[in-house]
Amino acid sequence: MSEPRRVRLFSGGAQVVAHTLRPTDAQPDISDEVRGILESVRQLGDNALVAQAIAYDCPEFSHDRLRVPRRTLEDAARTAPAAFVAAVREAAAQVRAVAEALMARDVDLVLDHGQRIRVRAMPVDSAGVYVPGGRAAYPSSLIMGAVPAQVAGVGRIAIATPPRPDGRPAAAVMAAAAALGIEEVYAAGGPASIGALAYGTATIAPVAVVVGPGNRWVQEAKRQVAGVVGLDGVAGPSEVLVIADDSADPELVAADLLAQAEHGADSPAVLASADHALIDAVAEILGRSPDVVGAVTLVECASLPLALELAEAFAPEHLQLNLRDAAAVAEGVRRAGAVFIGRNGGTAFGDYVAGSNHVLPTGGAARFASALGPATFMRRMAIVEMPQEAVDALTPHLAALADVEGFPQHRRSAELRVTP
């Protein structure tokens, strides 16, 4: 690979350096093209999906290929290597355990004036999980999207994933779906599939929530259907920031950076350290690694606190703390999608089998967003009961607020219920 980029951060300026760590090349605006694809799905339904598949995936694609038969899914699971099926089930078990621990619970309160507020946590009735295709198969994305939906209690889970040249989705994705008991799988990819999940077609019924990673075309489609359906978020390229001190193993640090870099050329893989020797050692290892896809940046910081300041400014999707006191330092982290601590805290474990979800906020969204989980597929609904004593006590306050806001009928609605 080419020599990794090196940056020095001596004092202040963490926000500026954080900005430069993400790709800055201007990307062409694809919003109009995506809008056109979504509109074609609205107007033409299945015909638009078939046309997109013929153009980009399978020249011989036809309508009968859209819904993958259950038998095809089962055949894929039966013929898949046993080790792969076992890995899918083990990874799903870990993700399921964490998701179950995160499940929302109903809340039942009686407040000071006697009114009862019961807030129910309920799953949405349907969810669509997009699983990228392209040049590779990503069964792990199916696990991360579908398992929390199952835990939430979603009754219908639909998988959309691009067809291969043979007209079927990747065998690994079909096998993973069967292993998880998912029967609704569609050979549909790209922005058109997001439109189908949001608007519905003759073959694909619309869903309430759409989740899953994908390229910028898929993410732009998600952005445009937001409000028609719920979303897990709009994701950018994957990213990792590793903060390490002189106790870190350079080989492990380099391996973790390389693992992130293979996500693609636009995936930031960053090391921040105050230890000059570690920076040099990692640079030397990276310099003799021939199979690197993306760029790596090494940031030499004047101190560990400055490296942590950089992390807070960057708000990375993945933050690794390869430090002596990593657990203690992690307690102070406020802006990261997921934090991996200690010598064995490689981000790769989170991508597959640790149990944390790998669908995480990117591009600084960790300032306000969280990982995909069962809450993504749930909504809360309040049930309000107003006994007479609450009406009598609270109506004067309602009236005062309604008067300020110019809503006299709100005031009247309440006052008609006051005890004479």
PDB file of N, CA, C and O in Angstrom, residues 225-298:
ATOM      1  N   VAL A 225     -37.373   8.517   1.545  1.00  0.00           N
ATOM      2  CA  VAL A 225     -38.628   7.890   1.994  1.00  0.00           C
ATOM      3  C   VAL A 225     -38.854   8.088   3.489  1.00  0.00           C
ATOM      4  O   VAL A 225     -39.846   7.595   4.035  1.00  0.00           O
ATOM      5  N   ALA A 226     -37.950   8.782   4.163  1.00  0.00           N
ATOM      6  CA  ALA A 226     -38.130   9.055   5.593  1.00  0.00           C
ATOM      7  C   ALA A 226     -39.443   9.799   5.799  1.00  0.00           C
ATOM      8  O   ALA A 226     -39.749  10.771   5.107  1.00  0.00           O
ATOM      9  N   GLY A 227     -40.220   9.342   6.751  1.00  0.00           N
ATOM     10  CA  GLY A 227     -41.540   9.913   6.996  1.00  0.00           C
ATOM     11  C   GLY A 227     -42.633   9.050   6.412  1.00  0.00           C
ATOM     12  O   GLY A 227     -43.710   8.925   7.006  1.00  0.00           O
ATOM     13  N   VAL A 228     -42.355   8.435   5.256  1.00  0.00           N
ATOM     14  CA  VAL A 228     -43.266   7.415   4.739  1.00  0.00           C
ATOM     15  C   VAL A 228     -43.096   6.149   5.569  1.00  0.00           C
ATOM     16  O   VAL A 228     -44.056   5.454   5.889  1.00  0.00           O
ATOM     17  N   VAL A 229     -41.841   5.862   5.910  1.00  0.00           N
ATOM     18  CA  VAL A 229     -41.503   4.752   6.796  1.00  0.00           C
ATOM     19  C   VAL A 229     -40.536   5.252   7.856  1.00  0.00           C
ATOM     20  O   VAL A 229     -39.902   6.293   7.702  1.00  0.00           O
ATOM     21  N   GLY A 230     -40.406   4.506   8.925  1.00  0.00           N
ATOM     22  CA  GLY A 230     -39.369   4.779   9.912  1.00  0.00           C
ATOM     23  C   GLY A 230     -38.047   4.212   9.426  1.00  0.00           C
ATOM     24  O   GLY A 230     -38.006   3.287   8.612  1.00  0.00           O
ATOM     25  N   LEU A 231     -36.957   4.769   9.910  1.00  0.00           N
ATOM     26  CA  LEU A 231     -35.621   4.357   9.496  1.00  0.00           C
ATOM     27  C   LEU A 231     -34.730   4.121  10.706  1.00  0.00           C
ATOM     28  O   LEU A 231     -34.959   4.676  11.786  1.00  0.00           O
ATOM     29  N   ASP A 232     -33.689   3.317  10.505  1.00  0.00           N
ATOM     30  CA  ASP A 232     -32.641   3.206  11.512  1.00  0.00           C
ATOM     31  C   ASP A 232     -31.677   4.382  11.425  1.00  0.00           C
ATOM     32  O   ASP A 232     -30.947   4.668  12.359  1.00  0.00           O
ATOM     33  N   GLY A 233     -31.653   5.068  10.306  1.00  0.00           N
ATOM     34  CA  GLY A 233     -30.745   6.180  10.079  1.00  0.00           C
ATOM     35  C   GLY A 233     -30.269   6.143   8.639  1.00  0.00           C
ATOM     36  O   GLY A 233     -30.568   5.223   7.879  1.00  0.00           O
ATOM     37  N   VAL A 234     -29.528   7.179   8.259  1.00  0.00           N
ATOM     38  CA  VAL A 234     -28.924   7.247   6.928  1.00  0.00           C
ATOM     39  C   VAL A 234     -27.423   7.176   7.132  1.00  0.00           C
ATOM     40  O   VAL A 234     -26.815   8.076   7.713  1.00  0.00           O
ATOM     41  N   ALA A 235     -26.822   6.082   6.688  1.00  0.00           N
ATOM     42  CA  ALA A 235     -25.428   5.793   7.029  1.00  0.00           C
ATOM     43  C   ALA A 235     -24.468   6.214   5.920  1.00  0.00           C
ATOM     44  O   ALA A 235     -24.815   6.213   4.742  1.00  0.00           O
ATOM     45  N   GLY A 236     -23.261   6.557   6.331  1.00  0.00           N
ATOM     46  CA  GLY A 236     -22.176   6.805   5.393  1.00  0.00           C
ATOM     47  C   GLY A 236     -21.170   5.672   5.464  1.00  0.00           C
ATOM     48  O   GLY A 236     -21.464   4.597   6.003  1.00  0.00           O
ATOM     49  N   PRO A 237     -19.961   5.894   4.965  1.00  0.00           N
ATOM     50  CA  PRO A 237     -18.932   4.849   5.007  1.00  0.00           C
ATOM     51  C   PRO A 237     -18.595   4.444   6.438  1.00  0.00           C
ATOM     52  O   PRO A 237     -18.659   5.252   7.367  1.00  0.00           O
ATOM     53  N   SER A 238     -18.237   3.178   6.610  1.00  0.00           N
ATOM     54  CA  SER A 238     -17.836   2.680   7.919  1.00  0.00           C
ATOM     55  C   SER A 238     -16.537   3.348   8.358  1.00  0.00           C
ATOM     56  O   SER A 238     -15.729   3.786   7.525  1.00  0.00           O
ATOM     57  N   GLU A 239     -16.294   3.419   9.687  1.00  0.00           N
ATOM     58  CA  GLU A 239     -15.122   4.144  10.189  1.00  0.00           C
ATOM     59  C   GLU A 239     -14.691   3.608  11.547  1.00  0.00           C
ATOM     60  O   GLU A 239     -15.508   3.070  12.298  1.00  0.00           O
ATOM     61  N   VAL A 240     -13.412   3.738  11.826  1.00  0.00           N
ATOM     62  CA  VAL A 240     -12.887   3.368  13.129  1.00  0.00           C
ATOM     63  C   VAL A 240     -11.828   4.373  13.547  1.00  0.00           C
ATOM     64  O   VAL A 240     -11.062   4.880  12.716  1.00  0.00           O
ATOM     65  N   LEU A 241     -11.813   4.682  14.832  1.00  0.00           N
ATOM     66  CA  LEU A 241     -10.739   5.471  15.437  1.00  0.00           C
ATOM     67  C   LEU A 241     -10.160   4.638  16.567  1.00  0.00           C
ATOM     68  O   LEU A 241     -10.882   4.239  17.487  1.00  0.00           O
ATOM     69  N   VAL A 242      -8.862   4.362  16.483  1.00  0.00           N
ATOM     70  CA  VAL A 242      -8.159   3.600  17.507  1.00  0.00           C
ATOM     71  C   VAL A 242      -7.311   4.563  18.317  1.00  0.00           C
ATOM     72  O   VAL A 242      -6.501   5.311  17.758  1.00  0.00           O
ATOM     73  N   ILE A 243      -7.503   4.565  19.626  1.00  0.00           N
ATOM     74  CA  ILE A 243      -6.638   5.343  20.517  1.00  0.00           C
ATOM     75  C   ILE A 243      -5.785   4.350  21.289  1.00  0.00           C
ATOM     76  O   ILE A 243      -6.300   3.445  21.946  1.00  0.00           O
ATOM     77  N   ALA A 244      -4.487   4.503  21.179  1.00  0.00           N
ATOM     78  CA  ALA A 244      -3.577   3.519  21.769  1.00  0.00           C
ATOM     79  C   ALA A 244      -2.431   4.215  22.487  1.00  0.00           C
ATOM     80  O   ALA A 244      -2.006   5.308  22.102  1.00  0.00           O
ATOM     81  N   ASP A 245      -1.911   3.537  23.533  1.00  0.00           N
ATOM     82  CA  ASP A 245      -0.734   4.043  24.227  1.00  0.00           C
ATOM     83  C   ASP A 245       0.420   3.059  24.040  1.00  0.00           C
ATOM     84  O   ASP A 245       0.329   2.120  23.236  1.00  0.00           O
ATOM     85  N   ASP A 246       1.497   3.233  24.800  1.00  0.00           N
ATOM     86  CA  ASP A 246       2.690   2.410  24.584  1.00  0.00           C
ATOM     87  C   ASP A 246       2.510   0.968  25.043  1.00  0.00           C
ATOM     88  O   ASP A 246       3.394   0.129  24.841  1.00  0.00           O
ATOM     89  N   SER A 247       1.354   0.657  25.647  1.00  0.00           N
ATOM     90  CA  SER A 247       1.093  -0.730  26.030  1.00  0.00           C
ATOM     91  C   SER A 247       0.479  -1.535  24.881  1.00  0.00           C
ATOM     92  O   SER A 247       0.350  -2.759  24.974  1.00  0.00           O
ATOM     93  N   ALA A 248       0.097  -0.875  23.816  1.00  0.00           N
ATOM     94  CA  ALA A 248      -0.596  -1.539  22.709  1.00  0.00           C
ATOM     95  C   ALA A 248       0.375  -2.345  21.862  1.00  0.00           C
ATOM     96  O   ALA A 248       1.553  -1.983  21.700  1.00  0.00           O
ATOM     97  N   ASP A 249      -0.132  -3.416  21.280  1.00  0.00           N
ATOM     98  CA  ASP A 249       0.644  -4.259  20.369  1.00  0.00           C
ATOM     99  C   ASP A 249       0.510  -3.691  18.961  1.00  0.00           C
ATOM    100  O   ASP A 249      -0.592  -3.665  18.395  1.00  0.00           O
ATOM    101  N   PRO A 250       1.608  -3.218  18.349  1.00  0.00           N
ATOM    102  CA  PRO A 250       1.520  -2.619  17.013  1.00  0.00           C
ATOM    103  C   PRO A 250       0.904  -3.547  15.980  1.00  0.00           C
ATOM    104  O   PRO A 250       0.174  -3.099  15.085  1.00  0.00           O
ATOM    105  N   GLU A 251       1.167  -4.844  16.078  1.00  0.00           N
ATOM    106  CA  GLU A 251       0.609  -5.796  15.106  1.00  0.00           C
ATOM    107  C   GLU A 251      -0.919  -5.827  15.210  1.00  0.00           C
ATOM    108  O   GLU A 251      -1.617  -5.868  14.191  1.00  0.00           O
ATOM    109  N   LEU A 252      -1.425  -5.826  16.441  1.00  0.00           N
ATOM    110  CA  LEU A 252      -2.873  -5.841  16.614  1.00  0.00           C
ATOM    111  C   LEU A 252      -3.500  -4.533  16.141  1.00  0.00           C
ATOM    112  O   LEU A 252      -4.559  -4.532  15.496  1.00  0.00           O
ATOM    113  N   VAL A 253      -2.871  -3.421  16.472  1.00  0.00           N
ATOM    114  CA  VAL A 253      -3.396  -2.121  16.038  1.00  0.00           C
ATOM    115  C   VAL A 253      -3.429  -2.054  14.512  1.00  0.00           C
ATOM    116  O   VAL A 253      -4.433  -1.649  13.910  1.00  0.00           O
ATOM    117  N   ALA A 254      -2.340  -2.465  13.866  1.00  0.00           N
ATOM    118  CA  ALA A 254      -2.292  -2.452  12.406  1.00  0.00           C
ATOM    119  C   ALA A 254      -3.350  -3.375  11.818  1.00  0.00           C
ATOM    120  O   ALA A 254      -4.020  -3.040  10.836  1.00  0.00           O
ATOM    121  N   ALA A 255      -3.527  -4.542  12.428  1.00  0.00           N
ATOM    122  CA  ALA A 255      -4.530  -5.485  11.930  1.00  0.00           C
ATOM    123  C   ALA A 255      -5.929  -4.894  12.013  1.00  0.00           C
ATOM    124  O   ALA A 255      -6.750  -5.077  11.099  1.00  0.00           O
ATOM    125  N   ASP A 256      -6.220  -4.179  13.085  1.00  0.00           N
ATOM    126  CA  ASP A 256      -7.545  -3.579  13.231  1.00  0.00           C
ATOM    127  C   ASP A 256      -7.754  -2.454  12.226  1.00  0.00           C
ATOM    128  O   ASP A 256      -8.859  -2.277  11.699  1.00  0.00           O
ATOM    129  N   LEU A 257      -6.722  -1.672  11.967  1.00  0.00           N
ATOM    130  CA  LEU A 257      -6.833  -0.628  10.952  1.00  0.00           C
ATOM    131  C   LEU A 257      -7.043  -1.231   9.562  1.00  0.00           C
ATOM    132  O   LEU A 257      -7.859  -0.744   8.772  1.00  0.00           O
ATOM    133  N   LEU A 258      -6.310  -2.295   9.280  1.00  0.00           N
ATOM    134  CA  LEU A 258      -6.460  -2.970   7.986  1.00  0.00           C
ATOM    135  C   LEU A 258      -7.844  -3.583   7.832  1.00  0.00           C
ATOM    136  O   LEU A 258      -8.436  -3.566   6.750  1.00  0.00           O
ATOM    137  N   ALA A 259      -8.368  -4.129   8.924  1.00  0.00           N
ATOM    138  CA  ALA A 259      -9.703  -4.714   8.867  1.00  0.00           C
ATOM    139  C   ALA A 259     -10.743  -3.655   8.520  1.00  0.00           C
ATOM    140  O   ALA A 259     -11.680  -3.913   7.753  1.00  0.00           O
ATOM    141  N   GLN A 260     -10.590  -2.474   9.066  1.00  0.00           N
ATOM    142  CA  GLN A 260     -11.524  -1.406   8.749  1.00  0.00           C
ATOM    143  C   GLN A 260     -11.321  -0.899   7.335  1.00  0.00           C
ATOM    144  O   GLN A 260     -12.273  -0.636   6.600  1.00  0.00           O
ATOM    145  N   ALA A 261     -10.060  -0.792   6.922  1.00  0.00           N
ATOM    146  CA  ALA A 261      -9.769  -0.250   5.601  1.00  0.00           C
ATOM    147  C   ALA A 261     -10.332  -1.110   4.485  1.00  0.00           C
ATOM    148  O   ALA A 261     -10.628  -0.614   3.394  1.00  0.00           O
ATOM    149  N   GLU A 262     -10.512  -2.411   4.730  1.00  0.00           N
ATOM    150  CA  GLU A 262     -11.030  -3.259   3.660  1.00  0.00           C
ATOM    151  C   GLU A 262     -12.518  -3.065   3.407  1.00  0.00           C
ATOM    152  O   GLU A 262     -13.076  -3.626   2.473  1.00  0.00           O
ATOM    153  N   HIS A 263     -13.174  -2.223   4.210  1.00  0.00           N
ATOM    154  CA  HIS A 263     -14.560  -1.875   3.911  1.00  0.00           C
ATOM    155  C   HIS A 263     -14.643  -1.059   2.625  1.00  0.00           C
ATOM    156  O   HIS A 263     -15.688  -1.052   1.969  1.00  0.00           O
ATOM    157  N   GLY A 264     -13.596  -0.343   2.281  1.00  0.00           N
ATOM    158  CA  GLY A 264     -13.623   0.446   1.060  1.00  0.00           C
ATOM    159  C   GLY A 264     -12.716   1.648   1.144  1.00  0.00           C
ATOM    160  O   GLY A 264     -12.266   2.047   2.233  1.00  0.00           O
ATOM    161  N   ALA A 265     -12.445   2.249  -0.001  1.00  0.00           N
ATOM    162  CA  ALA A 265     -11.507   3.367  -0.065  1.00  0.00           C
ATOM    163  C   ALA A 265     -11.991   4.593   0.685  1.00  0.00           C
ATOM    164  O   ALA A 265     -11.190   5.466   1.045  1.00  0.00           O
ATOM    165  N   ASP A 266     -13.315   4.692   0.921  1.00  0.00           N
ATOM    166  CA  ASP A 266     -13.855   5.859   1.603  1.00  0.00           C
ATOM    167  C   ASP A 266     -14.124   5.605   3.080  1.00  0.00           C
ATOM    168  O   ASP A 266     -14.794   6.391   3.746  1.00  0.00           O
ATOM    169  N   SER A 267     -13.600   4.507   3.619  1.00  0.00           N
ATOM    170  CA  SER A 267     -13.814   4.169   5.030  1.00  0.00           C
ATOM    171  C   SER A 267     -12.625   4.624   5.869  1.00  0.00           C
ATOM    172  O   SER A 267     -11.550   4.028   5.792  1.00  0.00           O
ATOM    173  N   PRO A 268     -12.784   5.668   6.681  1.00  0.00           N
ATOM    174  CA  PRO A 268     -11.660   6.155   7.486  1.00  0.00           C
ATOM    175  C   PRO A 268     -11.201   5.133   8.518  1.00  0.00           C
ATOM    176  O   PRO A 268     -12.005   4.577   9.261  1.00  0.00           O
ATOM    177  N   ALA A 269      -9.910   4.881   8.536  1.00  0.00           N
ATOM    178  CA  ALA A 269      -9.284   4.028   9.553  1.00  0.00           C
ATOM    179  C   ALA A 269      -8.176   4.863  10.179  1.00  0.00           C
ATOM    180  O   ALA A 269      -7.177   5.174   9.527  1.00  0.00           O
ATOM    181  N   VAL A 270      -8.355   5.224  11.448  1.00  0.00           N
ATOM    182  CA  VAL A 270      -7.495   6.242  12.069  1.00  0.00           C
ATOM    183  C   VAL A 270      -6.896   5.711  13.356  1.00  0.00           C
ATOM    184  O   VAL A 270      -7.591   5.101  14.175  1.00  0.00           O
ATOM    185  N   LEU A 271      -5.610   5.945  13.540  1.00  0.00           N
ATOM    186  CA  LEU A 271      -4.933   5.708  14.813  1.00  0.00           C
ATOM    187  C   LEU A 271      -4.538   7.045  15.406  1.00  0.00           C
ATOM    188  O   LEU A 271      -3.922   7.880  14.722  1.00  0.00           O
ATOM    189  N   ALA A 272      -4.887   7.268  16.666  1.00  0.00           N
ATOM    190  CA  ALA A 272      -4.456   8.459  17.391  1.00  0.00           C
ATOM    191  C   ALA A 272      -3.679   8.011  18.615  1.00  0.00           C
ATOM    192  O   ALA A 272      -4.172   7.218  19.416  1.00  0.00           O
ATOM    193  N   SER A 273      -2.452   8.490  18.752  1.00  0.00           N
ATOM    194  CA  SER A 273      -1.613   8.070  19.873  1.00  0.00           C
ATOM    195  C   SER A 273      -0.619   9.164  20.207  1.00  0.00           C
ATOM    196  O   SER A 273      -0.192   9.938  19.337  1.00  0.00           O
ATOM    197  N   ALA A 274      -0.265   9.205  21.493  1.00  0.00           N
ATOM    198  CA  ALA A 274       0.784  10.117  21.932  1.00  0.00           C
ATOM    199  C   ALA A 274       2.145   9.431  21.941  1.00  0.00           C
ATOM    200  O   ALA A 274       3.147  10.054  22.278  1.00  0.00           O
ATOM    201  N   ASP A 275       2.179   8.151  21.556  1.00  0.00           N
ATOM    202  CA  ASP A 275       3.424   7.390  21.582  1.00  0.00           C
ATOM    203  C   ASP A 275       4.030   7.352  20.174  1.00  0.00           C
ATOM    204  O   ASP A 275       3.542   6.667  19.277  1.00  0.00           O
ATOM    205  N   HIS A 276       5.138   8.085  19.993  1.00  0.00           N
ATOM    206  CA  HIS A 276       5.780   8.196  18.685  1.00  0.00           C
ATOM    207  C   HIS A 276       6.272   6.836  18.198  1.00  0.00           C
ATOM    208  O   HIS A 276       6.149   6.500  17.006  1.00  0.00           O
ATOM    209  N   ALA A 277       6.798   6.041  19.100  1.00  0.00           N
ATOM    210  CA  ALA A 277       7.320   4.733  18.702  1.00  0.00           C
ATOM    211  C   ALA A 277       6.215   3.831  18.179  1.00  0.00           C
ATOM    212  O   ALA A 277       6.403   3.073  17.214  1.00  0.00           O
ATOM    213  N   LEU A 278       5.051   3.892  18.801  1.00  0.00           N
ATOM    214  CA  LEU A 278       3.932   3.088  18.326  1.00  0.00           C
ATOM    215  C   LEU A 278       3.488   3.534  16.935  1.00  0.00           C
ATOM    216  O   LEU A 278       3.240   2.701  16.046  1.00  0.00           O
ATOM    217  N   ILE A 279       3.413   4.834  16.741  1.00  0.00           N
ATOM    218  CA  ILE A 279       3.035   5.358  15.421  1.00  0.00           C
ATOM    219  C   ILE A 279       3.996   4.838  14.360  1.00  0.00           C
ATOM    220  O   ILE A 279       3.586   4.359  13.291  1.00  0.00           O
ATOM    221  N   ASP A 280       5.292   4.904  14.649  1.00  0.00           N
ATOM    222  CA  ASP A 280       6.293   4.439  13.684  1.00  0.00           C
ATOM    223  C   ASP A 280       6.158   2.939  13.423  1.00  0.00           C
ATOM    224  O   ASP A 280       6.266   2.483  12.280  1.00  0.00           O
ATOM    225  N   ALA A 281       5.947   2.172  14.475  1.00  0.00           N
ATOM    226  CA  ALA A 281       5.851   0.721  14.322  1.00  0.00           C
ATOM    227  C   ALA A 281       4.634   0.344  13.489  1.00  0.00           C
ATOM    228  O   ALA A 281       4.706  -0.529  12.608  1.00  0.00           O
ATOM    229  N   VAL A 282       3.514   0.988  13.740  1.00  0.00           N
ATOM    230  CA  VAL A 282       2.297   0.705  12.972  1.00  0.00           C
ATOM    231  C   VAL A 282       2.482   1.129  11.515  1.00  0.00           C
ATOM    232  O   VAL A 282       2.078   0.409  10.590  1.00  0.00           O
ATOM    233  N   ALA A 283       3.113   2.269  11.312  1.00  0.00           N
ATOM    234  CA  ALA A 283       3.364   2.731   9.938  1.00  0.00           C
ATOM    235  C   ALA A 283       4.226   1.740   9.177  1.00  0.00           C
ATOM    236  O   ALA A 283       3.985   1.467   7.986  1.00  0.00           O
ATOM    237  N   GLU A 284       5.222   1.176   9.834  1.00  0.00           N
ATOM    238  CA  GLU A 284       6.105   0.216   9.171  1.00  0.00           C
ATOM    239  C   GLU A 284       5.339  -1.048   8.779  1.00  0.00           C
ATOM    240  O   GLU A 284       5.509  -1.581   7.673  1.00  0.00           O
ATOM    241  N   ILE A 285       4.465  -1.506   9.673  1.00  0.00           N
ATOM    242  CA  ILE A 285       3.668  -2.711   9.381  1.00  0.00           C
ATOM    243  C   ILE A 285       2.713  -2.441   8.217  1.00  0.00           C
ATOM    244  O   ILE A 285       2.584  -3.256   7.295  1.00  0.00           O
ATOM    245  N   LEU A 286       2.063  -1.292   8.257  1.00  0.00           N
ATOM    246  CA  LEU A 286       1.133  -0.957   7.178  1.00  0.00           C
ATOM    247  C   LEU A 286       1.855  -0.805   5.848  1.00  0.00           C
ATOM    248  O   LEU A 286       1.321  -1.176   4.799  1.00  0.00           O
ATOM    249  N   GLY A 287       3.064  -0.280   5.907  1.00  0.00           N
ATOM    250  CA  GLY A 287       3.825  -0.062   4.682  1.00  0.00           C
ATOM    251  C   GLY A 287       4.185  -1.327   3.939  1.00  0.00           C
ATOM    252  O   GLY A 287       4.414  -1.296   2.728  1.00  0.00           O
ATOM    253  N   ARG A 288       4.206  -2.453   4.640  1.00  0.00           N
ATOM    254  CA  ARG A 288       4.504  -3.717   3.964  1.00  0.00           C
ATOM    255  C   ARG A 288       3.269  -4.608   3.835  1.00  0.00           C
ATOM    256  O   ARG A 288       3.385  -5.808   3.634  1.00  0.00           O
ATOM    257  N   SER A 289       2.085  -4.012   3.922  1.00  0.00           N
ATOM    258  CA  SER A 289       0.840  -4.763   3.753  1.00  0.00           C
ATOM    259  C   SER A 289       0.294  -4.486   2.359  1.00  0.00           C
ATOM    260  O   SER A 289      -0.125  -3.368   2.062  1.00  0.00           O
ATOM    261  N   PRO A 290       0.271  -5.485   1.494  1.00  0.00           N
ATOM    262  CA  PRO A 290      -0.076  -5.246   0.087  1.00  0.00           C
ATOM    263  C   PRO A 290      -1.569  -5.204  -0.204  1.00  0.00           C
ATOM    264  O   PRO A 290      -1.972  -4.752  -1.267  1.00  0.00           O
ATOM    265  N   ASP A 291      -2.398  -5.694   0.691  1.00  0.00           N
ATOM    266  CA  ASP A 291      -3.810  -5.900   0.356  1.00  0.00           C
ATOM    267  C   ASP A 291      -4.735  -4.912   1.043  1.00  0.00           C
ATOM    268  O   ASP A 291      -5.776  -5.267   1.572  1.00  0.00           O
ATOM    269  N   VAL A 292      -4.383  -3.640   1.059  1.00  0.00           N
ATOM    270  CA  VAL A 292      -5.176  -2.615   1.712  1.00  0.00           C
ATOM    271  C   VAL A 292      -6.079  -1.941   0.682  1.00  0.00           C
ATOM    272  O   VAL A 292      -5.618  -1.541  -0.386  1.00  0.00           O
ATOM    273  N   VAL A 293      -7.367  -1.844   1.015  1.00  0.00           N
ATOM    274  CA  VAL A 293      -8.315  -1.200   0.113  1.00  0.00           C
ATOM    275  C   VAL A 293      -8.403   0.290   0.401  1.00  0.00           C
ATOM    276  O   VAL A 293      -8.324   1.117  -0.498  1.00  0.00           O
ATOM    277  N   GLY A 294      -8.605   0.643   1.648  1.00  0.00           N
ATOM    278  CA  GLY A 294      -8.815   2.033   2.004  1.00  0.00           C
ATOM    279  C   GLY A 294      -7.574   2.697   2.568  1.00  0.00           C
ATOM    280  O   GLY A 294      -6.551   2.065   2.809  1.00  0.00           O
ATOM    281  N   ALA A 295      -7.687   4.004   2.771  1.00  0.00           N
ATOM    282  CA  ALA A 295      -6.578   4.788   3.304  1.00  0.00           C
ATOM    283  C   ALA A 295      -6.584   4.755   4.821  1.00  0.00           C
ATOM    284  O   ALA A 295      -7.623   4.638   5.460  1.00  0.00           O
ATOM    285  N   VAL A 296      -5.387   4.874   5.407  1.00  0.00           N
ATOM    286  CA  VAL A 296      -5.223   4.874   6.856  1.00  0.00           C
ATOM    287  C   VAL A 296      -4.537   6.175   7.247  1.00  0.00           C
ATOM    288  O   VAL A 296      -3.615   6.631   6.559  1.00  0.00           O
ATOM    289  N   THR A 297      -5.002   6.767   8.352  1.00  0.00           N
ATOM    290  CA  THR A 297      -4.398   7.997   8.845  1.00  0.00           C
ATOM    291  C   THR A 297      -3.857   7.759  10.250  1.00  0.00           C
ATOM    292  O   THR A 297      -4.542   7.189  11.105  1.00  0.00           O
ATOM    293  N   LEU A 298      -2.621   8.198  10.478  1.00  0.00           N
ATOM    294  CA  LEU A 298      -1.973   8.093  11.784  1.00  0.00           C
ATOM    295  C   LEU A 298      -1.839   9.494  12.355  1.00  0.00           C
ATOM    296  O   LEU A 298      -1.183  10.349  11.760  1.00  0.00           O
TER     297      LEU A 298
END
